Coordinates of C-alpha atoms and ligand atoms in Angstrom, one line a residue:
M1 CA -23.9 115.6 34.0
I2 CA -25.9 115.8 37.2
V3 CA -29.6 114.8 36.9
L4 CA -32.3 115.2 39.5
G5 CA -34.7 112.2 39.4
I6 CA -38.3 112.4 40.6
E7 CA -40.6 109.3 41.1
T8 CA -44.2 109.8 42.1
S9 CA -46.1 107.1 40.1
C10 CA -47.7 105.3 43.1
D11 CA -47.3 105.4 46.9
E12 CA -43.6 106.3 47.3
T13 CA -42.1 109.8 46.8
G14 CA -38.6 109.2 45.5
V15 CA -35.9 111.8 44.7
A16 CA -32.3 111.3 43.8
L17 CA -29.3 113.0 42.2
Y18 CA -27.2 111.0 39.7
D19 CA -23.9 112.2 38.4
S20 CA -22.7 110.6 35.2
N21 CA -19.1 111.0 36.4
N22 CA -19.4 110.1 40.1
G23 CA -22.5 107.9 40.3
L24 CA -25.3 108.3 42.7
L25 CA -24.9 111.4 44.9
S26 CA -27.9 111.1 47.1
H27 CA -31.3 109.5 47.2
Q28 CA -34.3 110.0 49.5
L29 CA -37.5 108.1 49.8
Y30 CA -40.7 108.8 51.6
S31 CA -43.1 105.9 51.7
Q32 CA -46.8 106.5 52.0
V33 CA -47.5 102.9 53.1
E34 CA -48.8 103.8 56.5
L35 CA -51.3 106.2 55.0
H36 CA -52.8 103.6 52.8
A37 CA -52.6 100.6 55.1
E38 CA -55.9 101.3 56.9
Y39 CA -57.7 101.1 53.5
G40 CA -55.9 97.8 52.5
G41 CA -54.5 99.3 49.3
V42 CA -53.4 102.5 47.6
V43 CA -56.1 105.3 47.6
P44 CA -55.2 107.4 44.5
E45 CA -56.4 110.8 45.9
I46 CA -54.5 110.3 49.2
A47 CA -51.4 109.4 47.1
S48 CA -51.6 112.6 45.0
R49 CA -52.1 114.9 48.0
D50 CA -49.3 113.4 49.9
H51 CA -46.8 113.6 47.0
I52 CA -47.7 117.4 46.8
R53 CA -46.8 117.7 50.5
K54 CA -43.6 115.7 50.4
L55 CA -42.0 116.3 47.0
I56 CA -40.5 119.8 47.4
P57 CA -39.1 119.2 50.9
L58 CA -37.6 115.9 49.7
I59 CA -36.0 117.7 46.7
K60 CA -34.4 120.2 49.0
E61 CA -33.2 117.5 51.3
T62 CA -31.7 115.5 48.4
I63 CA -29.8 118.6 47.1
K64 CA -28.6 119.3 50.7
S65 CA -27.4 115.8 51.4
A66 CA -25.6 115.5 48.0
D67 CA -23.7 118.6 49.1
I68 CA -24.1 120.4 45.8
N69 CA -26.0 123.6 45.0
Q70 CA -29.0 123.8 42.7
G71 CA -27.0 125.5 40.0
Q72 CA -24.9 122.3 39.4
I73 CA -28.0 120.3 38.3
D74 CA -28.0 119.9 34.5
G75 CA -31.3 118.2 34.0
I76 CA -34.4 116.8 35.6
A77 CA -36.0 113.4 35.0
Y78 CA -39.4 112.4 36.2
T79 CA -41.7 109.4 35.9
A80 CA -44.2 110.2 33.2
G81 CA -46.0 106.8 33.4
P82 CA -47.3 104.2 33.8
G83 CA -49.0 104.8 37.1
L84 CA -51.8 106.7 38.9
V85 CA -52.6 109.8 36.9
G86 CA -52.9 112.2 39.8
A87 CA -49.7 111.0 41.4
L88 CA -47.8 111.2 38.1
L89 CA -49.1 114.7 37.5
V90 CA -47.5 115.9 40.7
G91 CA -44.1 114.7 39.6
A92 CA -44.6 115.9 36.1
S93 CA -45.7 119.4 36.9
T94 CA -43.0 119.9 39.6
A95 CA -40.3 118.7 37.3
R96 CA -41.4 120.8 34.3
S97 CA -41.8 123.9 36.5
L98 CA -38.4 123.5 38.1
G99 CA -36.9 122.9 34.6
W100 CA -38.4 126.0 33.4
A101 CA -37.3 128.1 36.4
W102 CA -33.8 126.7 36.4
Q103 CA -33.6 126.8 32.5
I104 CA -32.4 123.1 32.3
P105 CA -33.9 120.3 30.2
T106 CA -36.5 117.9 31.7
I107 CA -37.4 114.5 30.5
G108 CA -40.3 112.1 31.1
I109 CA -39.2 108.5 31.9
H110 CA -41.1 105.3 31.7
H111 CA -41.4 103.8 35.2
M112 CA -40.6 100.2 34.1
E113 CA -37.5 101.4 32.1
G114 CA -36.4 102.9 35.4
H115 CA -36.8 99.5 37.1
L116 CA -35.1 97.8 34.2
L117 CA -32.1 100.0 34.5
A118 CA -31.8 99.9 38.3
P119 CA -29.1 97.2 38.3
M120 CA -27.0 99.7 36.4
L121 CA -26.6 101.6 39.6
E122 CA -24.6 98.7 41.1
E123 CA -20.8 98.4 41.0
N124 CA -20.8 95.5 38.6
P125 CA -23.6 96.3 36.2
P126 CA -24.8 94.0 33.4
T127 CA -23.9 94.6 29.8
Y128 CA -26.3 94.6 26.8
P129 CA -27.9 92.6 25.4
F130 CA -29.7 90.8 28.3
L131 CA -33.0 89.2 29.3
A132 CA -35.0 91.0 31.9
L133 CA -37.7 89.7 34.2
L134 CA -39.6 92.7 35.4
V135 CA -41.8 91.9 38.3
S136 CA -43.7 94.7 40.1
G137 CA -47.1 95.5 41.6
G138 CA -48.5 96.5 38.2
H139 CA -46.4 94.5 35.6
T140 CA -44.9 91.1 34.9
L141 CA -42.8 91.2 31.8
L142 CA -40.0 89.2 30.2
V143 CA -38.1 91.5 28.0
E144 CA -35.2 91.2 25.6
V145 CA -33.1 94.3 26.1
D146 CA -30.7 95.3 23.4
G147 CA -29.9 98.7 24.7
I148 CA -31.6 101.7 26.3
G149 CA -35.0 102.0 24.7
C150 CA -34.6 98.8 22.6
Y151 CA -37.1 96.5 24.3
T152 CA -38.8 93.4 22.9
I153 CA -41.6 91.9 25.1
L154 CA -41.2 88.2 25.0
G155 CA -43.9 87.4 27.6
E156 CA -46.2 89.1 30.0
S157 CA -49.0 88.4 32.5
L158 CA -52.4 87.9 30.9
D159 CA -54.1 88.9 34.2
D160 CA -52.7 89.8 37.6
A161 CA -49.1 91.1 37.9
A162 CA -46.8 89.1 40.2
G163 CA -46.8 91.7 42.9
E164 CA -50.6 92.1 42.7
A165 CA -51.0 88.3 43.1
F166 CA -48.7 88.5 46.2
D167 CA -50.7 91.4 47.6
K168 CA -54.2 89.9 47.0
T169 CA -53.2 86.5 48.3
A170 CA -51.7 88.2 51.4
K171 CA -55.0 89.9 52.0
M172 CA -56.8 86.6 51.9
L173 CA -54.4 85.4 54.6
G174 CA -55.3 88.4 56.7
L175 CA -52.0 90.2 56.2
D176 CA -51.6 94.0 56.0
Y177 CA -51.0 96.1 52.9
P178 CA -48.6 95.8 51.1
G179 CA -48.8 92.1 51.6
G180 CA -46.0 90.9 49.3
P181 CA -43.1 91.2 51.8
L182 CA -45.3 90.0 54.7
L183 CA -46.4 86.9 52.8
A184 CA -42.7 86.2 52.0
K185 CA -41.9 86.4 55.7
L186 CA -44.7 84.2 56.7
A187 CA -43.8 81.6 54.0
E188 CA -40.4 81.1 55.8
Q189 CA -42.3 79.2 58.5
G190 CA -44.4 77.2 56.0
D191 CA -44.1 73.5 55.3
P192 CA -43.2 73.1 51.6
E193 CA -44.6 69.6 51.5
R194 CA -48.1 70.3 52.8
F195 CA -49.8 71.8 49.7
H196 CA -48.9 71.9 46.1
F197 CA -50.2 74.8 44.0
P198 CA -50.3 74.6 40.2
R199 CA -47.6 76.3 38.1
P200 CA -49.9 78.2 35.7
M201 CA -49.2 78.1 31.9
T202 CA -46.0 76.1 32.2
N203 CA -47.3 72.9 30.6
R204 CA -47.8 74.7 27.2
P205 CA -45.2 76.5 25.1
G206 CA -44.8 80.3 25.4
L207 CA -43.5 82.9 27.8
D208 CA -46.7 84.5 29.1
F209 CA -47.9 84.3 32.7
S210 CA -51.2 84.0 34.5
F211 CA -51.4 84.4 38.2
S212 CA -55.1 85.1 39.0
G213 CA -55.9 81.4 39.2
L214 CA -53.6 81.1 42.2
K215 CA -56.0 83.4 44.2
T216 CA -58.9 80.9 43.7
F217 CA -56.6 78.1 44.6
T218 CA -55.6 79.9 47.8
L219 CA -59.2 80.5 48.6
N220 CA -60.3 76.9 48.0
T221 CA -57.3 75.6 50.0
M222 CA -58.1 77.9 53.0
E223 CA -61.8 76.9 53.0
G224 CA -61.0 73.4 54.3
L225 CA -58.7 74.6 57.1
S226 CA -59.1 76.0 60.6
G227 CA -57.1 79.1 59.6
S228 CA -54.4 78.6 62.2
Q229 CA -51.1 80.5 61.9
Q230 CA -49.4 77.3 60.7
D231 CA -52.1 76.8 58.1
K232 CA -51.6 80.3 56.8
A233 CA -47.8 79.9 56.7
D234 CA -48.1 76.6 54.8
V235 CA -50.5 78.2 52.2
A236 CA -48.1 81.2 51.9
R237 CA -45.2 78.9 51.3
A238 CA -47.2 76.9 48.6
F239 CA -48.3 80.1 46.9
Q240 CA -44.8 81.6 46.9
D241 CA -43.2 78.3 45.7
A242 CA -45.7 78.2 42.8
V243 CA -45.0 81.8 41.7
V244 CA -41.2 81.5 42.0
D245 CA -41.2 78.1 40.2
T246 CA -43.3 79.5 37.4
M247 CA -40.9 82.4 36.9
I248 CA -37.9 80.1 37.0
I249 CA -39.5 77.8 34.3
K250 CA -40.3 80.8 32.1
C251 CA -36.8 82.4 32.5
R252 CA -35.2 79.1 31.7
R253 CA -37.3 78.9 28.5
A254 CA -36.5 82.5 27.6
L255 CA -32.8 82.1 28.2
R256 CA -32.7 79.1 25.9
Q257 CA -34.9 80.6 23.3
T258 CA -32.9 83.9 23.0
E259 CA -29.5 82.3 23.8
L260 CA -28.8 85.2 26.0
K261 CA -26.4 84.6 28.9
T262 CA -27.3 87.5 31.1
L263 CA -30.5 87.7 33.2
V264 CA -31.6 90.8 35.0
I265 CA -34.4 90.8 37.6
A266 CA -36.0 94.0 38.7
G267 CA -39.1 95.6 40.2
G268 CA -40.6 95.2 43.7
V269 CA -41.0 91.4 43.6
S270 CA -37.3 91.1 42.8
A271 CA -36.8 91.8 46.5
N272 CA -38.2 88.4 47.2
S273 CA -35.3 86.2 48.5
A274 CA -36.8 82.9 47.3
L275 CA -37.0 84.3 43.8
R276 CA -33.5 85.7 43.9
S277 CA -32.0 82.4 45.1
G278 CA -34.1 80.4 42.7
L279 CA -32.9 82.5 39.8
E280 CA -29.3 82.4 41.0
K281 CA -29.5 78.6 40.8
L282 CA -31.0 78.8 37.4
G283 CA -28.2 81.0 36.3
K284 CA -25.6 78.5 37.4
A285 CA -27.3 75.7 35.6
E286 CA -27.7 77.7 32.4
Q287 CA -24.3 79.3 32.6
A288 CA -25.9 82.7 32.7
E289 CA -25.0 85.7 34.9
V290 CA -27.8 86.9 37.1
Y291 CA -28.1 90.6 38.1
Y292 CA -30.5 92.4 40.4
P293 CA -30.6 95.8 42.1
R294 CA -29.8 96.2 45.8
L295 CA -32.9 95.7 47.9
E296 CA -33.8 99.4 48.3
F297 CA -33.7 99.9 44.5
C298 CA -36.0 96.9 43.8
T299 CA -39.0 98.8 44.9
D300 CA -39.9 102.3 43.6
N301 CA -37.2 104.9 44.0
G302 CA -35.9 108.1 42.5
A303 CA -32.4 106.8 41.7
M304 CA -33.5 104.6 38.9
I305 CA -35.4 107.5 37.3
A306 CA -32.4 109.8 37.7
Y307 CA -30.1 107.2 36.1
A308 CA -32.5 106.5 33.1
G309 CA -33.0 110.2 32.6
C310 CA -29.3 110.9 32.7
Q311 CA -28.6 108.3 30.0
R312 CA -31.3 109.8 27.7
L313 CA -30.3 113.4 28.4
L314 CA -26.6 112.5 27.7
A315 CA -27.8 111.2 24.3
E316 CA -29.3 114.6 23.6
E317 CA -32.9 113.4 24.0
R318 CA -35.2 116.3 24.9
S319 CA -38.9 116.5 25.5
P320 CA -41.1 119.6 25.2
L321 CA -42.2 121.6 28.2
E322 CA -45.7 120.2 28.0
I323 CA -46.7 118.4 31.3
T324 CA -47.3 114.8 30.3
A325 CA -48.5 111.9 32.4
I326 CA -49.3 108.6 30.7
P327 CA -51.1 106.2 33.0
R328 CA -51.0 103.3 30.5
W329 CA -47.9 103.0 28.4
P330 CA -46.5 99.8 27.0
I331 CA -42.7 99.6 27.4
N332 CA -42.2 98.4 23.8
Q333 CA -43.5 101.8 22.6
L334 CA -40.2 103.4 23.8
S335 CA -37.4 104.0 21.4
A336 CA -33.7 104.4 21.8
P337 CA -32.6 107.9 22.7
N338 CA -31.7 109.9 19.7
S339 CA -33.1 107.0 17.6
A340 CA -32.1 108.5 14.3
L341 CA -28.5 107.8 15.2
S342 CA -28.8 104.7 17.3
A343 CA -31.8 102.7 16.1
C344 CA -32.4 99.4 17.8
S345 CA -30.9 96.6 15.7
Ligands
KG4_401 O1 -41.9 98.1 41.9 P1 -42.8 98.3 43.0 O2 -42.2 99.0 44.2 O3 -44.0 99.2 42.6 C1 -44.7 99.0 41.4 O4 -44.1 99.6 40.4 O5 -45.7 98.3 41.3 O6 -43.4 96.9 43.4 C2 -44.3 96.8 44.5 C3 -44.7 95.3 44.6 C4 -45.9 95.1 45.6 O7 -46.9 94.3 45.0 C5 -45.2 94.4 46.7 O8 -46.0 93.5 47.4 C6 -44.1 93.6 46.0 O9 -43.7 94.5 45.0 N1 -43.0 93.1 46.8 C7 -42.8 91.8 47.1 C8 -41.6 91.8 48.0 N2 -41.3 93.1 48.2 C9 -42.1 93.9 47.5 N3 -43.4 90.7 46.7 C10 -42.9 89.5 47.2 N4 -41.8 89.4 48.0 C11 -41.2 90.5 48.5 N5 -40.1 90.5 49.3
ZN402 ZN1 -42.4 100.3 40.4

């Protein structure tokens, strides 16, 4: 089965073709980052308008570069939520219209399920059940994954998502949008000994996170400084160390609590190399295998949506032609495809 995947939930237009027999045939990404940079964050109306401009040409380009013809596509998957409603509607209406015109099934996919399944696109994919740390611009979740659609949330952020905390702190340090990767780069020059930031919510039991206090800590730390490049790098380092350490502590707890031996990290922040190497070390210490997507599939992309859609369509899941966009959508509301046959245990 060949599935066209469409991702338009935020500021990237992603399109891909996934073949259940031959893997990923092609994926294309257009990032709107430059358009939003001058505003210091994503402007929803600009995002929607640009998805409208870019989506159809990107679909054509993806089909061409996969060297197939449109008639070979068996289904279409699109991101139905969560995300910016206008941006989601562009993907939803395009997917449903093409599905109608081509007379093939379309399916709405949960964006975070896409992220969660992105490591499945790699050569050596994880097997179920596993523990997943999902860290993006909008979500921070620790999830027990027993199969596609079988998700139990073990912990989540009570305030800012990890990526959001990176972006907001980066802004305080005068870095451009999106600040996460720039802050990570700056942190490489930072002195790890100069400042020590708290590891929020680690000195009490539980698997929830809270990152908003680190912003205040950053602000207070910066106030007493001249604001030199070295000051900023040292603060960036202390902030990143605090976030990474907190995640390692919570993942260790979750691995021990669930007795799972497989850890998957996905979402934009999983591109962070300090986080990757910290969790690799944790995996070794806990005798757990650690999996993450290749860098380009950590952040938003169409390949993860095509993959998730293909799995659900193969299981005969179908959704009605209605154009649905769900801006807020908890991941544990999903169910297994064809759940009458394969209920989560
Ligand atoms: O998954 P994603 O592309 O979009 C959402 O679904 O939100 O994640 C984007 C987030 C942004 O907050 C971005 O700053 C962060 O991921 N990010 C990083 C890195 N690369 C992307 N944060 C820290 N270090 C990185 N290397
Ligand atoms: Zn995302």
